[in-house]
mmCIF file of C-alpha atoms and ligand atoms in Angstrom:
data_model
loop_
_atom_site.group_PDB
_atom_site.id
_atom_site.type_symbol
_atom_site.label_atom_id
_atom_site.label_comp_id
_atom_site.label_asym_id
_atom_site.label_seq_id
_atom_site.Cartn_x
_atom_site.Cartn_y
_atom_site.Cartn_z
ATOM 1 C CA MET A 1 24.359 114.370 144.177
ATOM 2 C CA ASP A 2 22.284 117.431 145.013
ATOM 3 C CA ASP A 3 23.385 120.705 143.544
ATOM 4 C CA LYS A 4 25.924 121.736 146.137
ATOM 5 C CA PRO A 5 29.655 122.155 145.769
ATOM 6 C CA CYS A 6 31.472 118.954 146.556
ATOM 7 C CA ILE A 7 34.790 117.219 146.098
ATOM 8 C CA VAL A 8 34.595 114.375 143.587
ATOM 9 C CA GLN A 9 37.320 111.771 143.283
ATOM 10 C CA VAL A 10 38.179 110.374 139.879
ATOM 11 C CA PRO A 11 39.696 106.945 139.188
ATOM 12 C CA ARG A 12 43.366 106.417 140.028
ATOM 13 C CA ILE A 13 45.310 103.746 138.207
ATOM 14 C CA TYR A 14 48.429 103.111 140.260
ATOM 15 C CA ASP A 15 51.426 102.072 138.224
ATOM 16 C CA PRO A 16 55.141 101.900 139.011
ATOM 17 C CA ARG A 17 55.657 103.685 135.693
ATOM 18 C CA GLY A 18 53.571 106.611 136.984
ATOM 19 C CA ASN A 19 49.958 106.964 138.008
ATOM 20 C CA LEU A 20 47.049 107.707 135.675
ATOM 21 C CA SER A 21 43.627 109.260 136.217
ATOM 22 C CA PHE A 22 40.835 109.831 133.749
ATOM 23 C CA ILE A 23 37.370 111.225 133.393
ATOM 24 C CA GLN A 24 34.792 110.536 130.721
ATOM 25 C CA ASN A 25 31.158 111.242 130.070
ATOM 26 C CA GLY A 26 28.582 108.827 131.391
ATOM 27 C CA ASP A 27 30.230 107.379 134.469
ATOM 28 C CA ASN A 28 32.342 110.144 135.889
ATOM 29 C CA GLY A 29 30.322 111.055 138.971
ATOM 30 C CA LEU A 30 29.635 114.539 137.658
ATOM 31 C CA PRO A 31 26.085 115.867 137.210
ATOM 32 C CA PHE A 32 26.805 117.134 133.724
ATOM 33 C CA ALA A 33 28.201 116.108 130.364
ATOM 34 C CA ILE A 34 31.564 117.662 129.562
ATOM 35 C CA GLU A 35 31.321 120.211 126.770
ATOM 36 C CA ARG A 36 34.577 122.103 127.208
ATOM 37 C CA MET A 37 37.895 122.061 129.012
ATOM 38 C CA TYR A 38 40.127 125.019 129.729
ATOM 39 C CA TRP A 39 43.180 125.388 131.884
ATOM 40 C CA ILE A 40 45.019 128.121 133.738
ATOM 41 C CA TYR A 41 48.786 128.094 134.200
ATOM 42 C CA ASP A 42 51.781 130.396 134.640
ATOM 43 C CA VAL A 43 49.873 132.306 137.325
ATOM 44 C CA PRO A 44 52.199 134.861 138.936
ATOM 45 C CA ALA A 45 52.550 134.721 142.711
ATOM 46 C CA GLY A 46 49.770 136.598 144.452
ATOM 47 C CA GLU A 47 47.471 136.757 141.429
ATOM 48 C CA GLU A 48 43.774 135.909 141.554
ATOM 49 C CA ARG A 49 41.599 134.405 138.824
ATOM 50 C CA GLY A 50 37.860 133.976 138.506
ATOM 51 C CA ALA A 51 35.767 136.646 140.249
ATOM 52 C CA HIS A 52 32.536 135.734 138.552
ATOM 53 C CA ALA A 53 29.548 133.411 138.748
ATOM 54 C CA HIS A 54 27.805 131.376 136.065
ATOM 55 C CA ARG A 55 24.094 131.646 135.406
ATOM 56 C CA LYS A 56 23.699 128.053 134.173
ATOM 57 C CA GLY A 57 27.140 126.576 133.574
ATOM 58 C CA LYS A 58 28.408 123.816 135.838
ATOM 59 C CA GLU A 59 32.119 123.314 136.360
ATOM 60 C CA PHE A 60 34.545 120.786 137.758
ATOM 61 C CA ILE A 61 37.825 122.346 138.858
ATOM 62 C CA MET A 62 40.969 120.253 139.283
ATOM 63 C CA SER A 63 44.593 120.829 140.167
ATOM 64 C CA LEU A 64 46.623 118.777 137.698
ATOM 65 C CA SER A 65 49.809 120.049 139.310
ATOM 66 C CA GLY A 66 50.596 122.162 142.354
ATOM 67 C CA SER A 67 48.078 123.782 144.627
ATOM 68 C CA PHE A 68 45.564 126.638 144.728
ATOM 69 C CA ASN A 69 42.452 127.692 146.597
ATOM 70 C CA VAL A 70 38.923 127.963 145.248
ATOM 71 C CA ASN A 71 36.797 130.383 147.261
ATOM 72 C CA LEU A 72 33.032 130.066 146.829
ATOM 73 C CA PHE A 73 30.299 132.437 147.976
ATOM 74 C CA ASN A 74 26.604 131.758 147.627
ATOM 75 C CA GLY A 75 25.460 135.184 148.776
ATOM 76 C CA LYS A 76 25.488 134.108 152.388
ATOM 77 C CA ASN A 77 28.219 131.604 153.190
ATOM 78 C CA HIS A 78 31.880 131.463 152.204
ATOM 79 C CA LEU A 79 33.655 128.184 151.509
ATOM 80 C CA THR A 80 37.313 127.655 150.647
ATOM 81 C CA TYR A 81 38.676 124.488 149.104
ATOM 82 C CA THR A 82 42.370 123.789 148.621
ATOM 83 C CA LEU A 83 42.936 121.706 145.503
ATOM 84 C CA ASN A 84 46.259 119.896 145.285
ATOM 85 C CA ARG A 85 45.508 116.329 144.202
ATOM 86 C CA PRO A 86 45.313 115.290 140.555
ATOM 87 C CA TRP A 87 42.814 112.536 141.345
ATOM 88 C CA GLU A 88 40.048 114.784 142.683
ATOM 89 C CA GLY A 89 38.311 118.033 141.881
ATOM 90 C CA LEU A 90 35.632 120.436 143.035
ATOM 91 C CA TYR A 91 32.183 120.418 141.491
ATOM 92 C CA VAL A 92 30.777 123.966 141.369
ATOM 93 C CA PRO A 93 27.069 124.361 140.553
ATOM 94 C CA PRO A 94 25.757 127.498 138.854
ATOM 95 C CA GLY A 95 25.175 130.560 140.971
ATOM 96 C CA PHE A 96 28.333 130.540 143.066
ATOM 97 C CA TRP A 97 30.683 133.505 143.029
ATOM 98 C CA ARG A 98 34.175 132.051 142.796
ATOM 99 C CA THR A 99 37.716 133.319 143.071
ATOM 100 C CA LEU A 100 40.861 131.249 142.667
ATOM 101 C CA ASP A 101 43.989 132.307 144.521
ATOM 102 C CA ASN A 102 47.069 131.160 146.414
ATOM 103 C CA PHE A 103 48.479 129.453 143.308
ATOM 104 C CA SER A 104 51.746 127.638 143.941
ATOM 105 C CA SER A 105 54.548 128.058 141.450
ATOM 106 C CA GLY A 106 54.030 125.848 138.418
ATOM 107 C CA SER A 107 50.466 124.910 139.296
ATOM 108 C CA VAL A 108 48.000 123.956 136.589
ATOM 109 C CA CYS A 109 44.261 124.433 137.100
ATOM 110 C CA ALA A 110 42.044 122.441 134.725
ATOM 111 C CA VAL A 111 38.326 123.174 134.447
ATOM 112 C CA LEU A 112 35.696 120.959 132.846
ATOM 113 C CA SER A 113 32.540 122.814 131.879
ATOM 114 C CA SER A 114 28.999 121.816 131.000
ATOM 115 C CA THR A 115 28.792 124.529 128.327
ATOM 116 C CA LYS A 116 30.738 125.954 125.467
ATOM 117 C CA TYR A 117 32.213 129.369 126.191
ATOM 118 C CA ASP A 118 29.416 131.938 126.306
ATOM 119 C CA GLU A 119 30.068 135.340 127.823
ATOM 120 C CA ALA A 120 26.306 135.733 128.374
ATOM 121 C CA ASP A 121 26.496 132.960 130.973
ATOM 122 C CA TYR A 122 28.882 135.014 133.118
ATOM 123 C CA ILE A 123 27.931 137.315 135.978
ATOM 124 C CA ARG A 124 31.043 139.454 136.340
ATOM 125 C CA SER A 125 29.533 142.179 138.513
ATOM 126 C CA PHE A 126 29.491 141.304 142.197
ATOM 127 C CA ASP A 127 26.663 143.775 142.746
ATOM 128 C CA GLU A 128 24.590 142.047 140.083
ATOM 129 C CA PHE A 129 25.413 138.680 141.631
ATOM 130 C CA MET A 130 24.225 139.857 145.041
ATOM 131 C CA SER A 131 21.011 141.227 143.530
ATOM 132 C CA ILE A 132 20.019 137.950 141.885
ATOM 133 C CA CYS A 133 21.604 135.131 143.913
ATOM 134 C CA VAL A 134 19.027 132.779 145.334
ATOM 135 C CA HIS A 135 20.988 130.572 147.723
ATOM 136 C CA GLU A 136 19.895 130.266 151.328
HETATM 137 P P1 TYD B 1 38.142 134.778 132.431
HETATM 138 O O1 TYD B 1 36.745 134.266 132.529
HETATM 139 O O2 TYD B 1 38.384 136.187 132.890
HETATM 140 O O3 TYD B 1 39.139 133.811 133.193
HETATM 141 P P2 TYD B 1 39.088 133.335 134.760
HETATM 142 O O4 TYD B 1 37.716 133.503 135.237
HETATM 143 O O5 TYD B 1 39.463 131.909 134.711
HETATM 144 O O6 TYD B 1 40.068 134.134 135.525
HETATM 145 O O7 TYD B 1 38.619 134.592 130.924
HETATM 146 C C1 TYD B 1 39.756 135.243 130.444
HETATM 147 C C2 TYD B 1 39.586 135.466 128.960
HETATM 148 O O8 TYD B 1 39.558 134.229 128.273
HETATM 149 C C3 TYD B 1 38.300 136.188 128.613
HETATM 150 O O9 TYD B 1 38.590 137.138 127.585
HETATM 151 C C4 TYD B 1 37.412 135.126 128.073
HETATM 152 C C5 TYD B 1 38.381 134.126 127.475
HETATM 153 N N1 TYD B 1 37.899 132.732 127.523
HETATM 154 C C6 TYD B 1 37.597 132.096 126.334
HETATM 155 O O10 TYD B 1 37.692 132.669 125.223
HETATM 156 N N2 TYD B 1 37.165 130.797 126.388
HETATM 157 C C7 TYD B 1 37.041 130.127 127.548
HETATM 158 O O11 TYD B 1 36.652 128.930 127.571
HETATM 159 C C8 TYD B 1 37.345 130.815 128.772
HETATM 160 C C9 TYD B 1 37.203 130.131 130.102
HETATM 161 C C10 TYD B 1 37.783 132.127 128.707
#
């Protein structure tokens, strides 16, 4: 995998009792070891999350329930991904400005991160992002 955003599917164990998916370090198809998980829920209709980029942190964003959009910007091109399947997620390399919006009622957004929480890894100013982004 080169360092571009991409959808990654995780294992699906079909079962009449209910399906199961999992992810673990070592064989998960992600280009990073998982250091942290956080999740976003109870998002009011019309709200937006994100609006930042990471300097070094890599993330894998999943919808565990419901649906939302992840909008990525590399300084030149815009990409929008709709996440609504609990067996896949979006790998986001460092250096991408991202916003999350269009959350459906009851949706749950889970994020796996390559780093522990570190505010210094965040670029929260769009002007700063535009001044230092290096993507073609
Ligand atoms: P923020 O980065 O604004 O959330 P999002 O980008 O998903 O909309 O984070 C909201 C608050 O939560 C902010 O004060 C930082 C804090 N936070 C942590 O303490 N630990 C974490 O792992 C994360 C992701 C956020």
